[in-house]
Tab-separated table of C-alpha atoms and ligand atoms in Angstrom:
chain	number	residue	atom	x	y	z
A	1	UNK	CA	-11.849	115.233	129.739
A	2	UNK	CA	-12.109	117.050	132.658
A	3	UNK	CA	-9.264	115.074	135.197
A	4	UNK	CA	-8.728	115.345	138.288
A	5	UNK	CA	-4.830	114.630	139.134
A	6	UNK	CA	-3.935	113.563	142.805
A	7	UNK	CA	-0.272	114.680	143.213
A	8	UNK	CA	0.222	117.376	140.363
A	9	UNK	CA	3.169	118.865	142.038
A	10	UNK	CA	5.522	115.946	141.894
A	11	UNK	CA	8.187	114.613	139.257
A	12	UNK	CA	5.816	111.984	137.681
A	13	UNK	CA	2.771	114.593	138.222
A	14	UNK	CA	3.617	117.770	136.800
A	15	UNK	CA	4.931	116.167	133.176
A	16	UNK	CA	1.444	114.070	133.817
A	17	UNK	CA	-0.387	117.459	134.119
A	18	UNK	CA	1.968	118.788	131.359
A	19	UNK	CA	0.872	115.795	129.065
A	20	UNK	CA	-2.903	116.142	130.040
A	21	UNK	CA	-3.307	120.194	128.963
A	22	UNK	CA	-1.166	118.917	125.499
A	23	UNK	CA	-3.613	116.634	124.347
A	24	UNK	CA	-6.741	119.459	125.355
A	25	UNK	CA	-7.713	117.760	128.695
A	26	UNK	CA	-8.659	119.869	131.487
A	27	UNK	CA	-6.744	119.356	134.630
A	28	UNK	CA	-7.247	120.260	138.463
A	29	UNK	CA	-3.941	119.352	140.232
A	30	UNK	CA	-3.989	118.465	143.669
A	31	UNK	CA	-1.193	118.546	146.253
A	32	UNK	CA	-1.730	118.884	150.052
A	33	UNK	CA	0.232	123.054	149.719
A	34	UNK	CA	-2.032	123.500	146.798
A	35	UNK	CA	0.988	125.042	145.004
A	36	UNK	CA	2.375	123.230	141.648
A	37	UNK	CA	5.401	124.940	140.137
A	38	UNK	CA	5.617	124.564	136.684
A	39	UNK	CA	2.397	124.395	134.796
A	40	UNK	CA	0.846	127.674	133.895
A	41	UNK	CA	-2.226	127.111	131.657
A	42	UNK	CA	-5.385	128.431	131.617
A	43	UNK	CA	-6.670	125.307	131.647
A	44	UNK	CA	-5.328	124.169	134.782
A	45	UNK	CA	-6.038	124.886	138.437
A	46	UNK	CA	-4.107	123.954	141.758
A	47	UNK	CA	-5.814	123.362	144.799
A	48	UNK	CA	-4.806	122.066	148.604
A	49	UNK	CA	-6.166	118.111	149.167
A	50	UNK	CA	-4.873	115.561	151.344
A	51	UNK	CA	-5.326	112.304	150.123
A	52	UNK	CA	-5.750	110.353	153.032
A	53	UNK	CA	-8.681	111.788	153.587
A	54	UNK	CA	-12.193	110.402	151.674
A	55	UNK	CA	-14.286	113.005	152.278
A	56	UNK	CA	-11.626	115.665	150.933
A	57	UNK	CA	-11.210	113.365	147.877
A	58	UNK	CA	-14.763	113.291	147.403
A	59	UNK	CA	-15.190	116.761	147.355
A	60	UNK	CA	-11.905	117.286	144.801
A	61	UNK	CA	-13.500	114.628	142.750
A	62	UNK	CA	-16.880	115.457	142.259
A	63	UNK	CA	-17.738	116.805	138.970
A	64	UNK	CA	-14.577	115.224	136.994
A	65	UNK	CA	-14.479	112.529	134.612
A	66	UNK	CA	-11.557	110.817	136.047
A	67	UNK	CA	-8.881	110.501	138.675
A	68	UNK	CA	-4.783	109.992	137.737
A	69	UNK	CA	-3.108	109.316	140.887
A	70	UNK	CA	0.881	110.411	140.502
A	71	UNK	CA	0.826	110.450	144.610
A	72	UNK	CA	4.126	108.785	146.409
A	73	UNK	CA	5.045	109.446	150.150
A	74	UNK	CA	7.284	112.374	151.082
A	75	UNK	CA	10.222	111.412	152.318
A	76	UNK	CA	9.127	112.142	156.735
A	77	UNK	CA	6.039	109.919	155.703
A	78	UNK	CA	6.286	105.747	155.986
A	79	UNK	CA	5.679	104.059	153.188
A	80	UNK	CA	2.569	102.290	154.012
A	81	UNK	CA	0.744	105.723	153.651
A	82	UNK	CA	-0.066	104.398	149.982
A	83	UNK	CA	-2.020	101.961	151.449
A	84	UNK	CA	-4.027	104.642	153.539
A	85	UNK	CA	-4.215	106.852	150.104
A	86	UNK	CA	-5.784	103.985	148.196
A	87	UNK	CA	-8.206	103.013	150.836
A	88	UNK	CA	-9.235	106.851	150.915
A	89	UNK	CA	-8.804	107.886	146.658
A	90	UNK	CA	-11.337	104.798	146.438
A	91	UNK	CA	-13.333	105.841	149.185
A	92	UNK	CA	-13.819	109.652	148.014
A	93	UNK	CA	-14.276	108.376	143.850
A	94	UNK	CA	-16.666	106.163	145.582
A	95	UNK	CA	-18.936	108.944	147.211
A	96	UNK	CA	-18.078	111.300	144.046
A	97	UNK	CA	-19.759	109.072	141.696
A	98	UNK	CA	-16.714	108.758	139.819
A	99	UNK	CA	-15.364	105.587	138.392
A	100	UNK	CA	-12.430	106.246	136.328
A	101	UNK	CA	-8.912	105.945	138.083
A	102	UNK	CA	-5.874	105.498	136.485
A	103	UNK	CA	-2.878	105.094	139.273
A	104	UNK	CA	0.772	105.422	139.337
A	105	UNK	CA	2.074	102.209	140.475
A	106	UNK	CA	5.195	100.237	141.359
A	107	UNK	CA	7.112	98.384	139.016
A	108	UNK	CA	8.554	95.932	142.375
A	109	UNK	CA	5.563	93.526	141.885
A	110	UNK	CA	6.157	93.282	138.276
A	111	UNK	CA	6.904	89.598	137.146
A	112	UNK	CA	10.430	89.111	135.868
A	113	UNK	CA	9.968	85.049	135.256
A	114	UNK	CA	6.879	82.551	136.104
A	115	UNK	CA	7.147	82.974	139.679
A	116	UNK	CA	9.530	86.126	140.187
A	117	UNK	CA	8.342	89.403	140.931
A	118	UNK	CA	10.950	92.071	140.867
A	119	UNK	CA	11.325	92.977	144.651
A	120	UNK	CA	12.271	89.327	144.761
A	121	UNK	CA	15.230	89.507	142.705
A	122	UNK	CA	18.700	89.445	144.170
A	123	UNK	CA	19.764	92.433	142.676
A	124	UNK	CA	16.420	94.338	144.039
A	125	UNK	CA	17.714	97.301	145.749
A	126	UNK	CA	17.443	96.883	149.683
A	127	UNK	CA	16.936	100.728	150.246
A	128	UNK	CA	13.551	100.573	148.143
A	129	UNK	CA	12.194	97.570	149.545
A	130	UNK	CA	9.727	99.505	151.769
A	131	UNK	CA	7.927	101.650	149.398
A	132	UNK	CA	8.026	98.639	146.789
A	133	UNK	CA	6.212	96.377	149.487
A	134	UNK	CA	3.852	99.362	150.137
A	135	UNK	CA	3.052	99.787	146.863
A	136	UNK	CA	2.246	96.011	146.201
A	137	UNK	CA	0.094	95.957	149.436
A	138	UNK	CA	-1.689	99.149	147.931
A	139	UNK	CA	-2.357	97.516	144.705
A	140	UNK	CA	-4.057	94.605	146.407
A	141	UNK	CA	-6.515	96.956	148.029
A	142	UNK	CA	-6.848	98.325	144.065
A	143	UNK	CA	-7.521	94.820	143.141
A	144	UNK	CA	-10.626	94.244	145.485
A	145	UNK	CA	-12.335	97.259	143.936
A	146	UNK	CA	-13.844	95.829	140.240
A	147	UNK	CA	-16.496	98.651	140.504
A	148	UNK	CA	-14.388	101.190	139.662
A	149	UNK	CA	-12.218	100.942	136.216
A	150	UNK	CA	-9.174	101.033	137.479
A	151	UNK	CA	-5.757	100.480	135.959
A	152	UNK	CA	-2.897	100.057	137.339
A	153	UNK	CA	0.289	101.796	135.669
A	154	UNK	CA	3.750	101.079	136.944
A	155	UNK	CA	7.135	102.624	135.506
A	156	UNK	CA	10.091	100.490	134.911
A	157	UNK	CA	12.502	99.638	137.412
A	158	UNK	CA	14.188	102.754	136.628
A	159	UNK	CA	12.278	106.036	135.903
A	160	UNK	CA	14.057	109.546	135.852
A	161	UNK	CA	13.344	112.758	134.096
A	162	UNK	CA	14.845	112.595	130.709
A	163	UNK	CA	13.569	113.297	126.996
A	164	UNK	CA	10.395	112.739	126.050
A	165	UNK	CA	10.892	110.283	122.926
A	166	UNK	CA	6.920	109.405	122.389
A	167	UNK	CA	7.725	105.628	122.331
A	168	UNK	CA	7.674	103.272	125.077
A	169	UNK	CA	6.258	99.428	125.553
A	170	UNK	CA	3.346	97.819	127.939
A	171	UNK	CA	3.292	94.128	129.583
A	172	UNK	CA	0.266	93.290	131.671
A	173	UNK	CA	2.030	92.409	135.218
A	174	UNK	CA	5.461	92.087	133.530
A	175	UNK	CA	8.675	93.987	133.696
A	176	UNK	CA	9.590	95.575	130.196
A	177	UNK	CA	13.442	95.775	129.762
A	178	UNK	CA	15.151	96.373	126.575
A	179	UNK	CA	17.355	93.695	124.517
A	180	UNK	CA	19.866	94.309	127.259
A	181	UNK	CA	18.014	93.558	130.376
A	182	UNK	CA	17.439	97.423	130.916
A	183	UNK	CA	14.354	98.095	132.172
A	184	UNK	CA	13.853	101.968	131.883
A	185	UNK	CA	11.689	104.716	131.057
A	186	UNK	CA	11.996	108.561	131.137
A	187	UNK	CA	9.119	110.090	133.372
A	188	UNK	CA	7.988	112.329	130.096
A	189	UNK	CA	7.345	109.277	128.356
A	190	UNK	CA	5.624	107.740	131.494
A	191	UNK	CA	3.397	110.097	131.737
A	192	UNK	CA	2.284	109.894	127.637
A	193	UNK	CA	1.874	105.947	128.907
A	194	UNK	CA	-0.802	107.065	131.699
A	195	UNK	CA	-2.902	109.424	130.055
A	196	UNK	CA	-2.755	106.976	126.685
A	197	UNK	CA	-4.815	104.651	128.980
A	198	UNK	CA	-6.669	107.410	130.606
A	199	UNK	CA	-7.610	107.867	126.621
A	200	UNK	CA	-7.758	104.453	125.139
A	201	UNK	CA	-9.088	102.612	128.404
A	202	UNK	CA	-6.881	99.499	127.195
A	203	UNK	CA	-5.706	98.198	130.491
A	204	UNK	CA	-8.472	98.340	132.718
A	205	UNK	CA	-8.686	95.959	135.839
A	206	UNK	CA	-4.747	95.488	135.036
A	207	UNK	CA	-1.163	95.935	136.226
A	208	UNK	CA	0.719	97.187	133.866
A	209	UNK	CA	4.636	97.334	133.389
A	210	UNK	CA	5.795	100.294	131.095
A	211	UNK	CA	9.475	100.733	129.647
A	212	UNK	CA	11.482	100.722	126.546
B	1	NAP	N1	10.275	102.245	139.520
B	1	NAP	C1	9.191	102.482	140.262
B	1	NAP	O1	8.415	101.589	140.578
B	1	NAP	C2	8.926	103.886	140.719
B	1	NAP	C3	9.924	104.850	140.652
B	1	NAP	C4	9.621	106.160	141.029
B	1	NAP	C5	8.348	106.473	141.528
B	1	NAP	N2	7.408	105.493	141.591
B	1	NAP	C6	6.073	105.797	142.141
B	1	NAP	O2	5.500	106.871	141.422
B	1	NAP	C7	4.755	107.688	142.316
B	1	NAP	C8	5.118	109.164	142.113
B	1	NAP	O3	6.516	109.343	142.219
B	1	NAP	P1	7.188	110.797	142.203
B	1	NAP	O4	8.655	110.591	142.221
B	1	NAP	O5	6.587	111.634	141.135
B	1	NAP	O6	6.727	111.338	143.651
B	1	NAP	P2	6.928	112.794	144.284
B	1	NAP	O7	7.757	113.661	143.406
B	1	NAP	O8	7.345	112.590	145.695
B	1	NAP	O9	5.431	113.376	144.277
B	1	NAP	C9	4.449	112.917	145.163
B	1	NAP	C10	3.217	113.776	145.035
B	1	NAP	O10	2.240	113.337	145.986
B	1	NAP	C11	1.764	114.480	146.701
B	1	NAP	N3	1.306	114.070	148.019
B	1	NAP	C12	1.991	113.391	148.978
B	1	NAP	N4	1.199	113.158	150.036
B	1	NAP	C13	-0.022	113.712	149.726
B	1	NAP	C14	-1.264	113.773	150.402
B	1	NAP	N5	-1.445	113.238	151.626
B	1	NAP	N6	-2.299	114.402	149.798
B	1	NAP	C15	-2.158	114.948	148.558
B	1	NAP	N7	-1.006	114.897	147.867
B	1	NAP	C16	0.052	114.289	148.450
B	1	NAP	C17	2.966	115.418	146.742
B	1	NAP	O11	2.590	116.754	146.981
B	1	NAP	P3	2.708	117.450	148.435
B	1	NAP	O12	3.880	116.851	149.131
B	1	NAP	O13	2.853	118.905	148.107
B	1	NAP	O14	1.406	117.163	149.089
B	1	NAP	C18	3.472	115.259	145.304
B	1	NAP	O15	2.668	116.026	144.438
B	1	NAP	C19	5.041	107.179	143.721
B	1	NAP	O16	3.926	106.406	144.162
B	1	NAP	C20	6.232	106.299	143.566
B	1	NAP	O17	6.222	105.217	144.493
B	1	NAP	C21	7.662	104.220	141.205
């Protein structure tokens, strides 16, 4: 596929764009420098986007088969600027003619029991709060949008860089944790989980948890 990946220069992005060129896929990584350190392939290209901006979007997207979001706000940005991303990444697929978005997500509206998302939880770290709310509120804009196939991917409460083992587990809306209440997955292994459904198309119109 050709894919278009919004955020290639990040953590979550460049093992995404790593994972992509693996499996064959060709991959234009965006980032608002237009540099991304890390990937050298000759099937890969890095250009300068912002975002929050449709009409750039729209222009970055046209001619792809699909859009993986790995975008998150940089640390001087609030939060809510995920909201203002997904208004504009829909916007811009919109206008591109494109219709296949698979997005990096938040694991803090995950369900942990009938009526318990994760943000809710006692033990819910304070400090993330903000960009766990953000995220929710951007996946509600996500869920309005039923003519595009989107999916909605979240990592486990914890996600870090680690091995990439191959193996990892999916709940629609659900936290995964392990035996032990762990709920954890490397970012390698992440990113297998997103382009699996950018492949396989097995979560569409769904929030999914990921983890071991
Ligand atoms: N447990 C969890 O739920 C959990 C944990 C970790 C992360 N996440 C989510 O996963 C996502 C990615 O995380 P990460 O750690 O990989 O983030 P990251 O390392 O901060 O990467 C963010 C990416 O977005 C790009 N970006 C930011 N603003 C942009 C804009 N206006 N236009 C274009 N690109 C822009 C950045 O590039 P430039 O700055 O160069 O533009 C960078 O490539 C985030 O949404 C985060 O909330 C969830």
């Amino acid at each position: 596929m050709n894919v278009l990946l919004l955020g290639a220069s990040g953590r979550i992005g460049q093992r995404t764009a790593a994972e992509l060129l693996d499996r064959g896929h060709v991959v234009t990584g965006v980032s608002r420098s237009g540099a991304v350190e890390g990937v050298d392939d000759e099937d890969f290209v890095a250009v300068a986007g912002d975002a929050t901006d449709a009409d750039d979007v729209a222009k970055l997207a046209a001619g792809h088969d699909a859009v993986i979001s790995t975008l998150g706000p940089d640390e001087d940005a609030s939060p809510e600027i995920l909201t203002t991303m997904m208004s504009a990444v829909i916007e811009g697929l919109r206008r591109a003619g494109v219709s296949r978005l698979v997005w990096t997500g938040g694991a803090g509206g995950l369900m942990v029991g009938p009526e318990t998302m994760l943000i809710e939880t006692a033990d819910f770290p304070e400090e993330w709060e903000p960009v766990a709310r953000a995220a929710i509120d951007a996946y509600n804009v996500l869920s309005d949008a039923d003519d595009l196939a989107w999916s909605y991917v979240a990592p486990a409460a914890l996600i870090e860089p680690g091995e990439r083992t191959g193996e990892y587990r999916t709940a629609d809306r659900e936290l995964v944790a392990d035996d032990d209440g762990e709920s954890y997955i490397s970012m390698a292994d992440f990113a297998i989980a997103l382009v699996d459904e950018l492949e396989d198309g097995d979560a569409v119109h769904t929030y999914l948890g990921t983890g071991y």
